[in-house]
Backbone as ProteinMPNN parsed JSONL, in Angstrom:
{"seq_chain_A": "XXXXXXXXXXXXXXXXXXXXXXXXXXXXXXXXXXXXXXXXXXXXXXXXXXXXXXXXXXXXXXXXXXXXXXXXXXXXXXXXXXXXXXXXXXXXXXXXXXXXXXXXXXXXXXXXXXXXXXXXXXXXXXXXXXXXXXXXXXXXXXXXXXXXXXXXXXXXXXXXXXXXXXXXXXXXX", "coords_chain_A": {"N_chain_A": [[-55.511, 96.891, 161.627], [-55.618, 94.443, 164.212], [-55.458, 91.066, 165.192], [-56.103, 88.652, 167.769], [-55.826, 85.219, 169.045], [-56.376, 81.814, 168.99], [-57.385, 78.333, 168.243], [-58.557, 74.994, 169.012], [-60.012, 72.24, 167.432], [-63.509, 72.445, 167.397], [-63.609, 74.007, 169.776], [-64.452, 76.871, 171.43], [-63.537, 80.385, 170.777], [-62.305, 83.228, 171.749], [-61.91, 86.303, 170.112], [-60.033, 89.27, 169.673], [-60.403, 92.18, 168.204], [-58.622, 95.151, 166.913], [-59.172, 98.321, 166.049], [-57.806, 101.329, 164.641], [-58.482, 104.422, 164.224], [-58.614, 107.666, 163.501], [-57.615, 108.606, 165.987], [-59.427, 107.251, 167.708], [-60.093, 104.413, 169.77], [-61.178, 101.279, 168.95], [-62.735, 98.38, 170.131], [-63.579, 95.128, 169.354], [-65.227, 92.382, 170.471], [-65.56, 88.937, 169.616], [-66.902, 85.899, 169.655], [-65.697, 82.744, 168.42], [-66.317, 79.726, 166.851], [-64.36, 76.936, 166.102], [-64.938, 74.756, 163.536], [-64.806, 71.225, 162.621], [-64.981, 71.058, 159.781], [-63.851, 73.508, 159.136], [-61.342, 73.236, 160.055], [-60.498, 71.184, 158.411], [-60.639, 72.366, 155.796], [-58.651, 74.235, 156.188], [-56.468, 72.534, 156.413], [-56.452, 71.174, 153.959], [-55.975, 73.413, 152.46], [-53.458, 74.03, 153.122], [-51.898, 72.105, 152.266], [-52.368, 72.162, 149.401], [-51.262, 74.562, 148.93], [-48.653, 73.765, 149.55], [-48.083, 71.824, 147.745], [-48.239, 73.343, 145.299], [-46.045, 75.106, 145.641], [-44.007, 73.212, 145.7], [-44.156, 72.425, 142.975], [-43.742, 74.883, 141.634], [-40.964, 75.098, 142.446], [-39.903, 73.184, 141.158], [-40.342, 73.971, 138.527], [-38.914, 76.224, 138.41], [-36.275, 75.119, 138.764], [-36.075, 73.837, 136.559], [-35.967, 75.704, 134.47], [-33.749, 77.053, 135.24], [-31.985, 74.938, 134.571], [-32.283, 74.734, 131.861], [-31.431, 77.353, 131.043], [-28.716, 76.95, 131.491], [-28.061, 75.097, 129.473], [-27.159, 74.713, 125.808], [-28.242, 77.464, 123.951], [-30.771, 77.876, 121.804], [-31.049, 79.319, 118.554], [-33.403, 82.027, 117.973], [-34.509, 82.565, 115.426], [-34.548, 80.82, 112.73], [-32.317, 79.965, 110.077], [-33.28, 78.963, 106.733], [-31.763, 76.353, 104.822], [-31.291, 76.713, 101.578], [-32.599, 74.372, 98.98], [-31.055, 74.202, 96.743], [-28.475, 74.915, 97.541], [-27.944, 72.773, 99.264], [-28.008, 70.649, 97.647], [-26.053, 71.415, 95.825], [-23.676, 71.123, 97.462], [-24.057, 68.468, 98.19], [-23.393, 66.685, 96.128], [-21.682, 64.127, 94.94], [-20.845, 62.53, 92.447], [-19.574, 59.694, 90.751], [-18.651, 58.091, 87.915], [-18.564, 54.617, 86.911], [-16.85, 54.155, 84.751], [-15.11, 56.152, 84.907], [-11.897, 56.803, 85.768], [-10.534, 58.669, 87.259], [-9.714, 59.704, 90.545], [-12.147, 61.186, 92.806], [-11.333, 64.244, 94.281], [-11.476, 66.534, 96.624], [-9.753, 68.141, 97.803], [-7.212, 70.688, 97.784], [-4.053, 70.835, 96.401], [-3.128, 68.747, 98.127], [-3.748, 69.495, 100.821], [-5.25, 69.401, 103.963], [-7.896, 70.335, 103.74], [-11.408, 71.419, 103.406], [-14.338, 71.855, 101.325], [-16.654, 74.243, 102.31], [-19.772, 75.788, 103.068], [-20.695, 79.18, 103.969], [-23.736, 80.372, 105.372], [-25.536, 83.126, 105.553], [-27.31, 86.184, 106.461], [-28.233, 88.673, 104.289], [-28.757, 92.045, 102.735], [-31.961, 93.214, 102.968], [-32.818, 90.999, 104.431], [-32.219, 88.711, 102.95], [-31.185, 85.475, 102.088], [-27.701, 84.572, 102.028], [-25.277, 82.628, 100.431], [-22.039, 81.644, 100.78], [-19.302, 80.106, 99.371], [-16.397, 78.425, 100.785], [-12.951, 77.451, 101.827], [-11.932, 75.422, 104.19], [-9.67, 74.206, 106.846], [-9.905, 71.017, 107.66], [-11.16, 69.822, 110.568], [-10.469, 67.43, 113.061], [-12.255, 64.396, 113.112], [-14.318, 65.385, 111.643], [-15.318, 64.412, 109.381], [-16.189, 61.888, 110.025], [-18.264, 62.558, 111.772], [-19.988, 64.087, 109.945], [-20.628, 61.866, 108.276], [-21.973, 60.257, 110.115], [-24.139, 61.849, 110.599], [-25.448, 62.042, 108.119], [-26.017, 59.201, 107.928], [-27.973, 59.103, 109.984], [-29.905, 60.883, 109.014], [-30.72, 59.426, 106.772], [-31.732, 57.007, 107.85], [-33.893, 58.081, 109.121], [-35.223, 59.021, 107.025], [-35.918, 56.607, 105.654], [-37.369, 55.363, 107.686], [-39.658, 57.24, 107.977], [-40.594, 56.675, 105.279], [-41.172, 53.922, 105.425], [-43.341, 54.187, 107.312], [-45.088, 55.71, 105.83], [-45.656, 53.986, 103.729], [-46.826, 51.763, 105.036], [-48.993, 52.898, 106.263], [-50.299, 53.639, 103.891], [-50.895, 50.908, 102.553], [-52.583, 49.995, 104.759], [-54.849, 51.779, 104.326], [-55.55, 51.123, 101.798], [-56.323, 48.524, 102.266], [-58.518, 48.86, 103.893], [-59.964, 50.339, 102.159], [-60.661, 48.24, 100.521], [-61.953, 46.266, 101.94], [-64.286, 47.729, 102.525], [-65.614, 47.835, 100.31]], "CA_chain_A": [[-56.121, 95.739, 162.42], [-54.741, 93.279, 164.925], [-56.331, 90.067, 165.797], [-55.48, 87.495, 168.513], [-56.735, 84.1, 169.131], [-56.206, 80.56, 168.326], [-58.324, 77.383, 168.696], [-58.539, 73.662, 168.558], [-61.246, 71.812, 166.611], [-64.795, 72.495, 168.221], [-63.389, 74.884, 170.938], [-64.744, 78.319, 171.316], [-62.539, 81.288, 170.912], [-62.571, 84.626, 172.153], [-60.975, 87.068, 169.295], [-60.22, 90.665, 169.902], [-59.843, 92.798, 167.041], [-58.486, 96.511, 167.496], [-59.147, 99.283, 164.881], [-57.218, 102.586, 165.178], [-59.044, 105.276, 163.311], [-58.806, 109.118, 164.082], [-57.316, 108.607, 167.41], [-60.367, 106.427, 168.487], [-59.585, 102.916, 169.871], [-62.474, 100.49, 169.125], [-62.217, 97.098, 170.447], [-64.411, 94.27, 169.028], [-64.977, 90.986, 171.032], [-66.177, 88.146, 168.868], [-66.715, 84.407, 169.864], [-65.646, 81.983, 167.161], [-66.135, 78.244, 167.006], [-63.619, 76.339, 164.9], [-65.617, 73.514, 163.231], [-64.115, 70.326, 161.959], [-64.919, 71.39, 158.407], [-62.872, 74.62, 158.777], [-60.07, 72.671, 160.199], [-60.162, 70.17, 157.234], [-60.244, 73.135, 154.988], [-57.216, 74.9, 156.47], [-55.487, 71.417, 156.241], [-56.378, 70.952, 152.466], [-55.416, 74.539, 151.926], [-52.023, 74.093, 153.303], [-51.691, 71.038, 151.342], [-52.461, 72.62, 147.976], [-50.203, 75.615, 148.762], [-47.304, 73.244, 149.409], [-47.857, 71.207, 146.377], [-47.952, 74.482, 144.328], [-44.605, 75.631, 145.875], [-43.161, 72.289, 145.092], [-44.225, 72.568, 141.477], [-43.06, 76.1, 141.36], [-39.559, 75.039, 142.596], [-39.456, 72.167, 140.153], [-40.238, 74.847, 137.268], [-37.572, 77.09, 138.528], [-34.969, 74.443, 138.615], [-36.025, 73.441, 135.097], [-35.699, 76.954, 133.839], [-32.303, 77.15, 135.521], [-31.337, 73.912, 133.767], [-32.369, 75.235, 130.369], [-30.537, 78.343, 130.957], [-27.275, 76.558, 131.458], [-27.776, 74.476, 128.236], [-27.084, 75.441, 124.782], [-29.19, 78.326, 123.638], [-31.074, 77.786, 120.213], [-31.398, 80.819, 117.882], [-34.882, 82.392, 117.626], [-34.678, 82.695, 113.983], [-33.832, 79.856, 111.829], [-32.013, 80.194, 108.472], [-33.443, 77.619, 106.22], [-30.755, 76.325, 103.816], [-32.018, 76.455, 100.251], [-32.405, 73.185, 98.462], [-30.008, 74.33, 95.699], [-27.148, 74.858, 98.293], [-27.798, 71.331, 99.762], [-27.635, 69.857, 96.198], [-24.503, 71.816, 95.477], [-22.559, 70.573, 98.366], [-24.097, 67.057, 98.352], [-23.18, 65.985, 94.879], [-20.223, 63.496, 94.618], [-21.02, 61.427, 91.592], [-18.476, 59.201, 90.111], [-19.128, 56.91, 87.201], [-17.658, 53.337, 87.085], [-15.941, 54.232, 83.58], [-14.236, 57.131, 85.29], [-10.512, 56.267, 86.459], [-9.876, 59.685, 88.15], [-10.482, 59.831, 91.681], [-12.598, 62.405, 93.301], [-10.51, 64.629, 95.352], [-11.875, 68.057, 96.855], [-8.583, 68.834, 98.405], [-6.417, 71.491, 96.771], [-2.519, 70.688, 96.793], [-2.914, 67.708, 99.16], [-3.648, 69.996, 102.158], [-6.343, 69.029, 104.864], [-9.003, 71.401, 103.651], [-12.545, 70.92, 102.635], [-15.061, 73.001, 100.777], [-17.705, 74.632, 103.11], [-20.552, 77.052, 102.855], [-21.464, 79.941, 105.214], [-25.058, 80.85, 105.197], [-25.79, 84.475, 106.335], [-28.465, 87.142, 105.985], [-27.705, 89.849, 103.627], [-29.705, 93.039, 102.614], [-33.256, 92.815, 102.845], [-33.209, 89.689, 105.033], [-32.017, 87.571, 101.97], [-29.971, 84.502, 102.403], [-26.53, 84.566, 101.216], [-24.45, 81.484, 100.548], [-20.544, 81.914, 100.238], [-18.344, 78.909, 99.56], [-15.109, 78.808, 101.471], [-12.247, 76.214, 101.85], [-11.445, 75.512, 105.579], [-9.118, 73.275, 107.388], [-10.778, 69.943, 108.165], [-11.102, 69.363, 111.916], [-10.554, 65.881, 113.363], [-13.49, 63.786, 113.335], [-15.486, 66.001, 110.978], [-15.788, 63.465, 108.301], [-16.971, 60.82, 110.772], [-19.602, 63.376, 112.166], [-20.709, 64.239, 108.759], [-21.031, 60.478, 107.819], [-22.952, 59.879, 111.064], [-25.368, 62.813, 110.503], [-26.084, 61.582, 106.828], [-26.619, 58.036, 108.162], [-29.058, 59.416, 110.77], [-30.918, 61.499, 107.964], [-30.981, 58.313, 105.764], [-32.557, 56.082, 108.715], [-35.144, 58.877, 109.482], [-36.099, 58.972, 105.71], [-36.461, 55.058, 105.539], [-38.528, 55.185, 108.804], [-40.82, 57.843, 107.352], [-41.014, 55.914, 104.106], [-41.889, 52.628, 105.933], [-44.685, 54.528, 107.793], [-46.076, 56.068, 104.896], [-46.157, 52.711, 102.927], [-47.708, 50.82, 105.784], [-50.267, 53.661, 106.234], [-50.981, 53.488, 102.52], [-51.385, 49.734, 102.739], [-53.873, 50.005, 105.622], [-55.959, 52.571, 103.814], [-55.98, 50.341, 100.697], [-57.101, 47.317, 102.72], [-59.698, 49.318, 104.68], [-60.894, 50.578, 101.019], [-60.961, 46.921, 99.82], [-62.977, 45.781, 102.871], [-65.523, 48.489, 102.464], [-66.193, 47.696, 98.877]], "C_chain_A": [[-55.458, 94.759, 162.966], [-55.58, 92.436, 165.353], [-55.496, 89.009, 166.698], [-56.502, 86.368, 168.719], [-56.216, 82.91, 168.397], [-56.936, 79.478, 168.952], [-57.996, 76.013, 168.207], [-59.858, 73.43, 168.027], [-62.467, 71.665, 167.941], [-64.628, 73.41, 169.585], [-63.746, 76.32, 170.437], [-63.567, 79.349, 171.544], [-62.955, 82.486, 170.911], [-61.449, 85.604, 171.247], [-61.316, 88.509, 169.631], [-59.58, 91.168, 168.67], [-59.626, 94.354, 167.452], [-58.346, 97.346, 166.264], [-58.685, 100.712, 165.375], [-57.633, 103.54, 163.827], [-59.364, 106.656, 163.951], [-58.592, 109.154, 165.536], [-58.346, 107.863, 168.35], [-59.855, 105.049, 168.647], [-60.826, 102.244, 169.924], [-61.985, 99.034, 169.161], [-63.578, 96.19, 170.195], [-64.366, 92.975, 169.492], [-65.904, 90.104, 170.25], [-66.048, 86.649, 169.518], [-66.952, 83.625, 168.639], [-65.535, 80.562, 167.545], [-65.442, 77.766, 165.816], [-64.333, 74.926, 164.772], [-64.591, 72.612, 162.466], [-63.9, 70.624, 160.548], [-63.902, 72.523, 158.287], [-61.428, 74.044, 159.006], [-59.633, 71.833, 158.99], [-59.837, 71.071, 156.133], [-59.002, 73.73, 154.922], [-56.105, 73.708, 156.082], [-55.138, 71.178, 154.617], [-55.689, 72.215, 151.814], [-54.077, 74.613, 151.912], [-51.4, 73.094, 152.384], [-51.39, 71.567, 149.943], [-51.387, 73.678, 147.938], [-48.706, 74.84, 148.941], [-46.923, 72.482, 148.287], [-47.488, 72.179, 145.21], [-46.616, 75.008, 144.552], [-43.763, 74.57, 145.381], [-42.953, 72.23, 143.544], [-43.588, 73.845, 140.949], [-41.442, 75.902, 141.415], [-39.039, 74.214, 141.374], [-39.331, 73.134, 138.736], [-39.126, 75.708, 137.22], [-36.415, 76.337, 138.314], [-34.938, 73.942, 137.289], [-35.629, 74.536, 134.347], [-34.081, 77.12, 134.161], [-31.369, 76.108, 134.752], [-31.154, 74.256, 132.387], [-31.455, 76.388, 130.077], [-29.155, 77.974, 130.776], [-26.891, 75.717, 130.126], [-27.688, 75.244, 127.131], [-28.248, 76.128, 124.367], [-29.531, 78.217, 122.128], [-31.517, 79.134, 119.825], [-32.841, 80.881, 117.792], [-35.349, 82.391, 116.409], [-33.775, 81.629, 113.323], [-33.665, 80.318, 110.531], [-32.269, 79.019, 107.807], [-32.376, 77.492, 104.901], [-31.643, 75.85, 102.513], [-31.593, 75.014, 99.71], [-31.216, 73.045, 97.417], [-28.725, 74.262, 96.391], [-26.973, 73.465, 98.843], [-27.307, 70.487, 98.685], [-26.227, 70.106, 95.915], [-23.435, 71.221, 96.23], [-22.775, 68.984, 98.667], [-23.521, 66.132, 97.255], [-21.688, 65.407, 94.875], [-20.654, 62.312, 93.787], [-19.918, 60.926, 90.902], [-19.117, 58.094, 89.254], [-18.143, 55.699, 87.312], [-16.526, 53.338, 85.892], [-14.796, 55.226, 83.975], [-12.975, 56.522, 86.029], [-10.09, 57.498, 87.428], [-10.569, 59.622, 89.327], [-11.041, 61.041, 92.031], [-11.943, 62.943, 94.365], [-10.912, 66.201, 95.525], [-10.652, 68.912, 97.46], [-7.731, 69.581, 97.267], [-4.916, 71.309, 97.409], [-2.273, 69.649, 97.979], [-3.152, 68.154, 100.476], [-5.019, 69.342, 102.821], [-7.409, 70.047, 104.881], [-10.184, 70.829, 103.018], [-13.299, 72.193, 102.288], [-16.332, 73.249, 101.659], [-18.396, 75.588, 102.757], [-20.881, 77.675, 104.032], [-22.668, 80.605, 104.725], [-25.476, 82.015, 106.089], [-26.922, 85.095, 105.81], [-27.803, 88.313, 105.241], [-28.799, 90.964, 103.661], [-31.033, 92.56, 102.318], [-33.668, 91.365, 103.285], [-33.031, 88.562, 104.153], [-30.903, 86.755, 102.534], [-28.854, 84.514, 101.64], [-25.587, 83.392, 101.451], [-23.047, 81.671, 99.871], [-19.773, 80.515, 100.512], [-16.886, 79.239, 100.002], [-14.343, 77.478, 101.582], [-11.716, 76.428, 103.428], [-10.644, 74.105, 105.988], [-9.974, 72.289, 108.018], [-10.435, 69.531, 109.591], [-11.176, 67.905, 112.129], [-11.579, 65.55, 113.584], [-14.736, 64.5, 112.642], [-16.06, 65.192, 110.011], [-16.746, 62.327, 108.925], [-18.463, 61.352, 111.342], [-20.643, 63.392, 111.187], [-21.417, 63.018, 108.271], [-22.196, 60.177, 108.793], [-24.194, 60.531, 110.692], [-26.115, 62.246, 109.198], [-26.678, 60.25, 107.042], [-27.983, 58.138, 108.947], [-30.144, 59.974, 109.804], [-31.486, 60.373, 107.141], [-32.104, 57.358, 106.63], [-33.921, 56.847, 108.98], [-36.066, 58.814, 108.222], [-36.751, 57.613, 105.649], [-37.571, 54.917, 106.612], [-39.75, 55.873, 108.349], [-41.427, 57.129, 106.154], [-41.795, 54.768, 104.55], [-43.296, 52.934, 106.648], [-45.693, 54.898, 106.929], [-46.655, 54.967, 104.133], [-47.056, 51.979, 103.818], [-49.081, 51.515, 105.941], [-51.097, 53.468, 105.036], [-51.641, 52.169, 102.316], [-52.575, 49.477, 103.325], [-54.969, 50.603, 104.949], [-56.407, 51.801, 102.587], [-56.716, 49.288, 101.185], [-58.325, 47.79, 103.106], [-60.801, 49.664, 103.072], [-61.611, 49.354, 100.374], [-62.073, 46.429, 100.64], [-64.15, 46.536, 102.767], [-66.309, 48.365, 101.314], [-67.054, 46.389, 98.785]], "O_chain_A": [[-54.666, 94.135, 162.26], [-56.559, 92.887, 165.947], [-54.384, 88.6, 166.364], [-57.72, 86.497, 168.604], [-55.675, 83.019, 167.297], [-57.166, 79.58, 170.157], [-57.308, 75.816, 167.206], [-60.752, 74.271, 168.124], [-62.388, 71.053, 169.006], [-65.562, 73.461, 170.385], [-63.432, 76.817, 169.356], [-62.729, 79.149, 172.423], [-63.872, 82.874, 170.187], [-60.276, 85.668, 171.614], [-62.45, 88.946, 169.828], [-58.53, 90.757, 168.177], [-60.401, 94.828, 168.282], [-57.44, 97.089, 165.473], [-59.149, 101.196, 166.407], [-57.189, 103.393, 162.688], [-60.243, 106.782, 164.803], [-59.404, 109.735, 166.255], [-58.185, 107.838, 169.57], [-59.219, 104.531, 167.728], [-61.597, 102.519, 170.843], [-61.095, 98.56, 168.455], [-64.602, 96.508, 170.8], [-63.482, 92.274, 168.999], [-67.073, 90.483, 170.187], [-64.919, 86.324, 169.884], [-67.963, 83.678, 167.939], [-64.772, 80.198, 168.44], [-65.797, 78.079, 164.679], [-64.336, 74.095, 165.679], [-63.682, 73.096, 161.792], [-62.775, 70.488, 160.066], [-63.111, 72.479, 157.344], [-60.485, 74.329, 158.269], [-58.455, 71.83, 158.634], [-58.865, 70.768, 155.441], [-58.321, 73.797, 153.899], [-55.038, 73.97, 155.526], [-54.023, 71.04, 154.114], [-54.967, 72.121, 150.822], [-53.453, 75.119, 150.979], [-50.363, 73.38, 151.786], [-50.289, 71.417, 149.412], [-50.628, 73.705, 146.969], [-47.7, 75.361, 148.461], [-45.772, 72.407, 147.857], [-46.649, 71.926, 144.346], [-46.019, 75.385, 143.543], [-42.812, 74.88, 144.664], [-41.879, 72.041, 142.975], [-42.955, 73.834, 139.894], [-40.71, 76.44, 140.584], [-38.02, 74.471, 140.733], [-38.362, 73.039, 137.984], [-38.467, 75.93, 136.204], [-35.507, 76.865, 137.672], [-33.852, 73.606, 136.817], [-34.832, 74.271, 133.446], [-33.287, 77.308, 133.239], [-30.225, 76.374, 134.382], [-30.087, 74.119, 131.789], [-30.79, 76.436, 129.043], [-28.441, 78.595, 129.989], [-25.732, 75.621, 129.72], [-28.055, 76.415, 127.224], [-29.306, 75.498, 124.38], [-28.665, 78.443, 121.282], [-32.172, 79.914, 120.517], [-33.487, 79.861, 117.551], [-36.555, 82.228, 116.219], [-32.546, 81.594, 113.376], [-34.523, 80.922, 109.887], [-31.634, 78.016, 108.129], [-32.218, 78.416, 104.104], [-32.439, 74.912, 102.45], [-30.48, 74.535, 99.927], [-30.552, 72.019, 97.263], [-27.847, 73.568, 95.879], [-25.831, 73.007, 98.872], [-26.343, 69.73, 98.794], [-25.368, 69.234, 95.787], [-22.39, 70.849, 95.697], [-21.924, 68.306, 99.242], [-23.221, 64.96, 97.487], [-20.688, 66.122, 94.816], [-20.819, 61.211, 94.312], [-19.203, 61.785, 90.384], [-19.946, 57.304, 89.707], [-17.014, 55.849, 87.78], [-15.489, 52.683, 85.99], [-13.684, 55.147, 83.453], [-13.193, 55.707, 86.925], [-9.311, 57.257, 88.35], [-11.794, 59.507, 89.352], [-10.479, 62.046, 91.596], [-11.885, 62.287, 95.405], [-10.673, 67.009, 94.627], [-10.639, 70.139, 97.553], [-7.597, 69.176, 96.112], [-4.617, 71.553, 98.578], [-1.281, 69.751, 98.702], [-2.843, 67.381, 101.383], [-5.805, 68.779, 102.059], [-7.784, 70.566, 105.933], [-10.096, 69.904, 102.211], [-13.056, 73.306, 102.754], [-17.107, 72.293, 101.689], [-17.821, 76.434, 102.072], [-21.281, 77.059, 105.019], [-22.625, 81.343, 103.741], [-25.736, 81.832, 107.279], [-27.499, 84.648, 104.819], [-26.798, 88.832, 105.726], [-29.693, 90.884, 104.503], [-31.245, 91.634, 101.535], [-34.542, 90.68, 102.754], [-33.571, 87.492, 104.435], [-29.966, 87.148, 103.229], [-29.052, 84.461, 100.426], [-25.14, 83.187, 102.58], [-22.902, 81.822, 98.658], [-19.666, 79.961, 101.606], [-16.295, 80.237, 99.589], [-14.977, 76.431, 101.45], [-11.17, 77.468, 103.796], [-10.979, 73.032, 105.487], [-10.761, 72.663, 108.888], [-9.399, 68.888, 109.761], [-11.9, 67.206, 111.419], [-12.2, 66.296, 114.342], [-15.905, 64.284, 112.963], [-17.271, 65.26, 109.799], [-17.811, 61.953, 108.434], [-19.513, 60.71, 111.34], [-21.786, 62.953, 111.313], [-22.591, 63.049, 107.903], [-23.299, 59.873, 108.339], [-25.217, 59.878, 110.482], [-27.322, 62.014, 109.258], [-27.742, 60.002, 106.476], [-28.952, 57.432, 108.666], [-31.267, 59.472, 109.854], [-32.68, 60.392, 106.841], [-33.181, 57.032, 106.13], [-34.972, 56.209, 109.04], [-37.282, 58.624, 108.246], [-37.975, 57.488, 105.599], [-38.626, 54.35, 106.327], [-40.813, 55.254, 108.302], [-42.647, 57.005, 106.047], [-42.945, 54.594, 104.147], [-44.234, 52.138, 106.609], [-46.88, 54.598, 107.06], [-47.856, 54.898, 103.873], [-48.099, 51.557, 103.319], [-50.14, 50.905, 105.795], [-52.298, 53.199, 105.056], [-52.815, 52.151, 101.947], [-53.506, 48.904, 102.759], [-56.044, 50.005, 104.954], [-57.609, 51.812, 102.323], [-57.775, 49.034, 100.612], [-59.304, 47.172, 102.688], [-61.98, 49.344, 102.922], [-62.729, 49.345, 99.859], [-63.135, 46.171, 100.073], [-65.179, 45.884, 102.947], [-67.49, 48.708, 101.261], [-67.608, 46.088, 97.728]]}, "name": "protein", "num_of_chains": 1, "seq": "XXXXXXXXXXXXXXXXXXXXXXXXXXXXXXXXXXXXXXXXXXXXXXXXXXXXXXXXXXXXXXXXXXXXXXXXXXXXXXXXXXXXXXXXXXXXXXXXXXXXXXXXXXXXXXXXXXXXXXXXXXXXXXXXXXXXXXXXXXXXXXXXXXXXXXXXXXXXXXXXXXXXXXXXXXXXX"}
């Protein structure tokens, strides 16, 4: 089918449609009047399409930027609490005169753990000694400080919520 014709608002348009079927040529002539409501509809439709395309382009750009950033693993391995405690403990008593030293023979190595999956999807923790990269101690200290701040913040929020609940209970009695 092929159609011809264009119109301005309120103008009558003659449209010709040609159908090709089994060697016959059928021509249909219709007169259409373009109403202001139709023109408004077309303008709104084009506006919606343009907005949708802009949103689509933004989403595509966002996905492209996500693809270039670091990819997070789909499956997280949870560190067992026993492993955390095992490598977090550095207790020294005031009576003790011997210094705590994790290094062997004075080299720049530290004890680390590798957490992997073994048979049956079971987590395996292996202790190893590695050379300490520059800035690792500072990074770990900053991470511990961040964890401590988050813990203190959650503690403060919980305590304030508890105080508010107690105050509400006292007011309602």
